[in-house]
CSV table of N, CA and C in Angstrom, one decimal:
chain,number,residue,atom,x,y,z
K,1,MET,N,14.2,-1.7,-2.6
K,1,MET,CA,13.2,-0.9,-1.9
K,1,MET,C,12.0,-1.8,-1.5
K,2,GLY,N,11.6,-2.6,-2.5
K,2,GLY,CA,10.5,-3.5,-2.2
K,2,GLY,C,10.9,-4.6,-1.2
K,3,THR,N,12.1,-5.0,-1.3
K,3,THR,CA,12.6,-6.1,-0.3
K,3,THR,C,12.6,-5.5,1.1
K,4,ALA,N,13.0,-4.2,1.2
K,4,ALA,CA,13.1,-3.6,2.5
K,4,ALA,C,11.7,-3.5,3.1
K,5,ARG,N,10.7,-3.2,2.3
K,5,ARG,CA,9.3,-3.0,2.8
K,5,ARG,C,8.8,-4.4,3.1
K,6,LEU,N,9.1,-5.4,2.3
K,6,LEU,CA,8.6,-6.8,2.6
K,6,LEU,C,9.2,-7.3,3.9
K,7,MET,N,10.5,-7.0,4.1
K,7,MET,CA,11.1,-7.5,5.4
K,7,MET,C,10.5,-6.7,6.6
K,8,GLU,N,10.2,-5.4,6.4
K,8,GLU,CA,9.6,-4.7,7.4
K,8,GLU,C,8.3,-5.3,7.9
K,9,ILE,N,7.5,-5.7,6.9
K,9,ILE,CA,6.2,-6.4,7.2
K,9,ILE,C,6.4,-7.7,7.9
K,10,LEU,N,7.3,-8.5,7.3
K,10,LEU,CA,7.6,-9.9,7.9
K,10,LEU,C,8.1,-9.8,9.3
K,11,CYS,N,9.0,-8.8,9.5
K,11,CYS,CA,9.6,-8.6,10.9
K,11,CYS,C,8.5,-8.2,11.9
K,12,SER,N,7.6,-7.3,11.4
K,12,SER,CA,6.5,-6.9,12.3
K,12,SER,C,5.5,-8.0,12.6
K,13,ARG,N,5.2,-8.8,11.5
K,13,ARG,CA,4.2,-9.8,11.7
K,13,ARG,C,4.7,-11.0,12.5
K,14,TYR,N,6.0,-11.4,12.3
K,14,TYR,CA,6.5,-12.6,12.9
K,14,TYR,C,7.5,-12.4,14.0
K,15,GLY,N,7.6,-11.1,14.4
K,15,GLY,CA,8.5,-10.8,15.5
K,15,GLY,C,10.0,-11.0,15.2
K,16,LEU,N,10.4,-10.9,14.0
K,16,LEU,CA,11.8,-11.1,13.6
K,16,LEU,C,12.6,-9.8,14.0
K,17,PRO,N,13.9,-10.0,14.1
K,17,PRO,CA,14.7,-8.8,14.5
K,17,PRO,C,14.7,-7.7,13.4
K,18,GLU,N,14.6,-6.5,13.8
K,18,GLU,CA,14.5,-5.4,12.9
K,18,GLU,C,15.8,-5.2,12.1
K,19,ARG,N,16.9,-5.7,12.6
K,19,ARG,CA,18.2,-5.6,11.9
K,19,ARG,C,18.2,-6.2,10.5
K,20,LEU,N,17.2,-7.1,10.3
K,20,LEU,CA,17.0,-7.7,8.9
K,20,LEU,C,16.5,-6.7,7.9
K,21,ILE,N,16.0,-5.6,8.3
K,21,ILE,CA,15.4,-4.6,7.4
K,21,ILE,C,16.5,-3.7,6.9
K,22,GLU,N,16.7,-3.6,5.7
K,22,GLU,CA,17.7,-2.7,5.1
K,22,GLU,C,17.1,-1.5,4.5
K,23,GLN,N,16.4,-0.6,5.4
K,23,GLN,CA,15.7,0.5,4.9
K,23,GLN,C,16.6,1.5,4.2
K,24,GLU,N,17.8,1.7,4.7
K,24,GLU,CA,18.7,2.7,4.1
K,24,GLU,C,19.1,2.3,2.7
K,25,ARG,N,19.3,1.0,2.5
K,25,ARG,CA,19.6,0.6,1.1
K,25,ARG,C,18.5,0.8,0.2
K,26,GLY,N,17.3,0.6,0.6
K,26,GLY,CA,16.1,0.8,-0.2
K,26,GLY,C,16.0,2.3,-0.6
K,27,LYS,N,16.2,3.2,0.4
K,27,LYS,CA,16.1,4.6,0.1
K,27,LYS,C,17.2,5.0,-0.9
K,28,GLU,N,18.4,4.5,-0.7
K,28,GLU,CA,19.5,4.8,-1.6
K,28,GLU,C,19.2,4.4,-3.0
K,29,GLN,N,18.6,3.2,-3.2
K,29,GLN,CA,18.3,2.7,-4.5
K,29,GLN,C,17.2,3.6,-5.1
K,30,TYR,N,16.2,4.0,-4.4
K,30,TYR,CA,15.1,4.8,-4.9
K,30,TYR,C,15.7,6.2,-5.3
K,31,GLU,N,16.5,6.8,-4.5
K,31,GLU,CA,17.1,8.1,-4.9
K,31,GLU,C,18.0,8.0,-6.1
K,32,SER,N,18.7,6.9,-6.2
K,32,SER,CA,19.5,6.6,-7.4
K,32,SER,C,18.7,6.6,-8.7
K,33,ILE,N,17.6,5.8,-8.6
K,33,ILE,CA,16.7,5.7,-9.8
K,33,ILE,C,16.1,7.0,-10.1
K,34,ALA,N,15.6,7.8,-9.1
K,34,ALA,CA,15.0,9.1,-9.3
K,34,ALA,C,16.0,10.0,-9.9
K,35,ASN,N,17.3,10.0,-9.5
K,35,ASN,CA,18.3,10.9,-10.1
K,35,ASN,C,18.5,10.5,-11.6
K,36,MET,N,18.5,9.2,-11.9
K,36,MET,CA,18.7,8.8,-13.3
K,36,MET,C,17.6,9.2,-14.1
K,37,VAL,N,16.4,9.1,-13.6
K,37,VAL,CA,15.2,9.6,-14.4
K,37,VAL,C,15.3,11.1,-14.6
K,38,ASN,N,15.6,11.8,-13.6
K,38,ASN,CA,15.7,13.3,-13.7
K,38,ASN,C,16.8,13.7,-14.7
K,39,ASP,N,17.9,13.0,-14.7
K,39,ASP,CA,19.0,13.3,-15.6
K,39,ASP,C,18.6,13.0,-17.1
K,40,GLU,N,17.8,12.0,-17.3
K,40,GLU,CA,17.4,11.6,-18.7
K,40,GLU,C,16.4,12.6,-19.3
K,41,GLY,N,15.7,13.3,-18.5
K,41,GLY,CA,14.8,14.3,-19.1
K,41,GLY,C,13.3,13.9,-19.0
K,42,GLU,N,12.5,14.8,-19.6
K,42,GLU,CA,11.1,14.7,-19.5
K,42,GLU,C,10.5,13.4,-20.2
K,43,ASP,N,11.1,12.9,-21.2
K,43,ASP,CA,10.6,11.8,-21.9
K,43,ASP,C,10.6,10.5,-21.1
K,44,ILE,N,11.6,10.3,-20.3
K,44,ILE,CA,11.7,9.1,-19.4
K,44,ILE,C,10.7,9.3,-18.3
K,45,SER,N,10.6,10.5,-17.7
K,45,SER,CA,9.6,10.7,-16.7
K,45,SER,C,8.2,10.5,-17.1
K,46,SER,N,7.9,10.9,-18.3
K,46,SER,CA,6.6,10.7,-18.9
K,46,SER,C,6.3,9.2,-19.2
K,47,LEU,N,7.3,8.5,-19.7
K,47,LEU,CA,7.1,7.1,-19.9
K,47,LEU,C,6.9,6.3,-18.7
K,48,LEU,N,7.7,6.6,-17.6
K,48,LEU,CA,7.5,6.0,-16.3
K,48,LEU,C,6.1,6.2,-15.7
K,49,GLN,N,5.7,7.5,-15.8
K,49,GLN,CA,4.3,7.8,-15.3
K,49,GLN,C,3.3,7.0,-16.1
K,50,GLN,N,3.4,6.9,-17.4
K,50,GLN,CA,2.4,6.1,-18.2
K,50,GLN,C,2.5,4.6,-17.8
K,51,LEU,N,3.6,4.1,-17.6
K,51,LEU,CA,3.8,2.7,-17.2
K,51,LEU,C,3.1,2.5,-15.8
K,52,GLU,N,3.4,3.4,-14.9
K,52,GLU,CA,2.8,3.2,-13.6
K,52,GLU,C,1.2,3.3,-13.6
K,53,GLU,N,0.7,4.2,-14.4
K,53,GLU,CA,-0.7,4.3,-14.6
K,53,GLU,C,-1.3,3.1,-15.2
K,54,HIS,N,-0.7,2.6,-16.2
K,54,HIS,CA,-1.1,1.3,-16.9
K,54,HIS,C,-1.1,0.2,-15.9
K,55,TYR,N,-0.1,0.0,-15.1
K,55,TYR,CA,0.0,-1.0,-14.1
K,55,TYR,C,-1.1,-0.9,-13.1
K,56,ASP,N,-1.3,0.3,-12.6
K,56,ASP,CA,-2.3,0.6,-11.6
K,56,ASP,C,-3.7,0.2,-12.1
K,57,ARG,N,-4.0,0.5,-13.4
K,57,ARG,CA,-5.3,0.2,-14.0
K,57,ARG,C,-5.4,-1.3,-14.1
K,58,GLU,N,-4.4,-2.0,-14.5
K,58,GLU,CA,-4.4,-3.5,-14.6
K,58,GLU,C,-4.7,-4.1,-13.2
K,59,GLN,N,-4.0,-3.6,-12.2
K,59,GLN,CA,-4.1,-4.2,-10.9
K,59,GLN,C,-5.5,-4.0,-10.3
K,60,LYS,N,-6.0,-2.8,-10.6
K,60,LYS,CA,-7.4,-2.5,-10.1
K,60,LYS,C,-8.4,-3.4,-10.6
K,61,ASP,N,-8.3,-3.7,-11.9
K,61,ASP,CA,-9.2,-4.7,-12.6
K,61,ASP,C,-9.0,-6.1,-12.1
K,62,LYS,N,-7.9,-6.5,-11.6
K,62,LYS,CA,-7.6,-7.8,-11.2
K,62,LYS,C,-7.9,-8.1,-9.8
K,63,GLN,N,-8.1,-7.1,-9.0
K,63,GLN,CA,-8.4,-7.3,-7.6
K,63,GLN,C,-9.7,-7.9,-7.3
K,64,PRO,N,-9.8,-9.0,-6.7
K,64,PRO,CA,-11.1,-9.6,-6.4
K,64,PRO,C,-11.8,-8.8,-5.3
K,65,PRO,N,-13.1,-8.8,-5.3
K,65,PRO,CA,-13.9,-8.1,-4.3
K,65,PRO,C,-13.5,-8.6,-2.9
K,66,PRO,N,-13.6,-7.8,-1.9
K,66,PRO,CA,-13.3,-8.3,-0.6
K,66,PRO,C,-14.3,-9.3,-0.1
K,67,PRO,N,-13.9,-10.2,0.7
K,67,PRO,CA,-14.9,-11.3,1.2
K,67,PRO,C,-15.9,-10.6,2.0
K,68,PRO,N,-17.1,-11.2,2.1
K,68,PRO,CA,-18.2,-10.6,2.9
K,68,PRO,C,-17.8,-10.8,4.4
K,69,LEU,N,-18.3,-9.8,5.1
K,69,LEU,CA,-18.1,-9.9,6.6
K,69,LEU,C,-19.0,-11.0,7.2
K,70,SER,N,-18.5,-11.5,8.3
K,70,SER,CA,-19.3,-12.5,9.0
K,70,SER,C,-20.5,-11.8,9.6
K,71,ALA,N,-21.5,-12.6,10.0
K,71,ALA,CA,-22.7,-12.0,10.6
K,71,ALA,C,-22.3,-11.4,12.0
K,72,ASN,N,-21.4,-12.0,12.7
K,72,ASN,CA,-21.0,-11.5,14.0
K,72,ASN,C,-20.3,-10.1,13.8
K,73,ILE,N,-19.5,-9.9,12.8
K,73,ILE,CA,-18.8,-8.6,12.6
K,73,ILE,C,-19.9,-7.6,12.2
K,74,GLU,N,-20.8,-8.0,11.3
K,74,GLU,CA,-21.8,-7.0,10.9
K,74,GLU,C,-22.7,-6.6,12.1
K,75,GLU,N,-23.0,-7.5,12.9
K,75,GLU,CA,-23.8,-7.2,14.1
K,75,GLU,C,-23.0,-6.2,15.0
K,76,PHE,N,-21.7,-6.5,15.2
K,76,PHE,CA,-20.9,-5.7,16.1
K,76,PHE,C,-20.8,-4.3,15.5
K,77,LEU,N,-20.6,-4.1,14.2
K,77,LEU,CA,-20.6,-2.8,13.6
K,77,LEU,C,-21.9,-2.1,13.7
K,78,ARG,N,-23.0,-2.8,13.5
K,78,ARG,CA,-24.3,-2.1,13.7
K,78,ARG,C,-24.5,-1.6,15.1
K,79,ASP,N,-24.1,-2.5,16.1
K,79,ASP,CA,-24.2,-2.1,17.5
K,79,ASP,C,-23.3,-0.9,17.8
K,80,LEU,N,-22.1,-0.9,17.3
K,80,LEU,CA,-21.2,0.2,17.5
K,80,LEU,C,-21.7,1.5,16.9
K,81,ASN,N,-22.3,1.4,15.7
K,81,ASN,CA,-22.8,2.6,15.0
K,81,ASN,C,-24.0,3.2,15.8
K,82,GLN,N,-24.8,2.4,16.5
K,82,GLN,CA,-25.9,2.9,17.2
K,82,GLN,C,-25.5,3.9,18.3
K,83,GLY,N,-24.3,3.8,18.8
K,83,GLY,CA,-23.8,4.7,19.8
K,83,GLY,C,-23.5,6.1,19.2
K,84,PHE,N,-23.3,6.1,17.9
K,84,PHE,CA,-22.8,7.3,17.2
K,84,PHE,C,-23.9,8.0,16.4
K,85,GLU,N,-25.1,7.4,16.3
K,85,GLU,CA,-26.1,8.0,15.5
K,85,GLU,C,-26.7,9.2,16.3
K,86,ARG,N,-27.0,10.3,15.5
K,86,ARG,CA,-27.6,11.5,16.1
K,86,ARG,C,-29.1,11.3,16.2
K,87,PRO,N,-29.6,11.8,17.3
K,87,PRO,CA,-31.1,11.8,17.3
K,87,PRO,C,-31.7,12.7,16.3
K,88,GLU,N,-32.8,12.4,15.7
K,88,GLU,CA,-33.4,13.3,14.7
K,88,GLU,C,-33.7,14.6,15.3
K,89,GLY,N,-33.5,15.7,14.4
K,89,GLY,CA,-33.7,17.0,14.8
K,89,GLY,C,-32.5,17.7,15.5
K,90,SER,N,-31.4,17.0,15.5
K,90,SER,CA,-30.2,17.6,16.2
K,90,SER,C,-29.4,18.3,15.1
């Protein structure tokens, strides 16, 4: 599933042929895993949810802050915003 998504991004970014993307295989794998989890019961589902939440918390803490915008971009956004500001009293 991850490989299919990665190939989708690479094909889009670099103009590679879409036939390289195996989306159907990724969907089949996801459904297979979901069925196995459902068959095993609530304990496995609960464990997987806890693992996903733990992973998400770890990744959130590891993400560096976004780089600052360049002065040109900040100026562009300020200029763009001026066209959308409401006059006072509206």
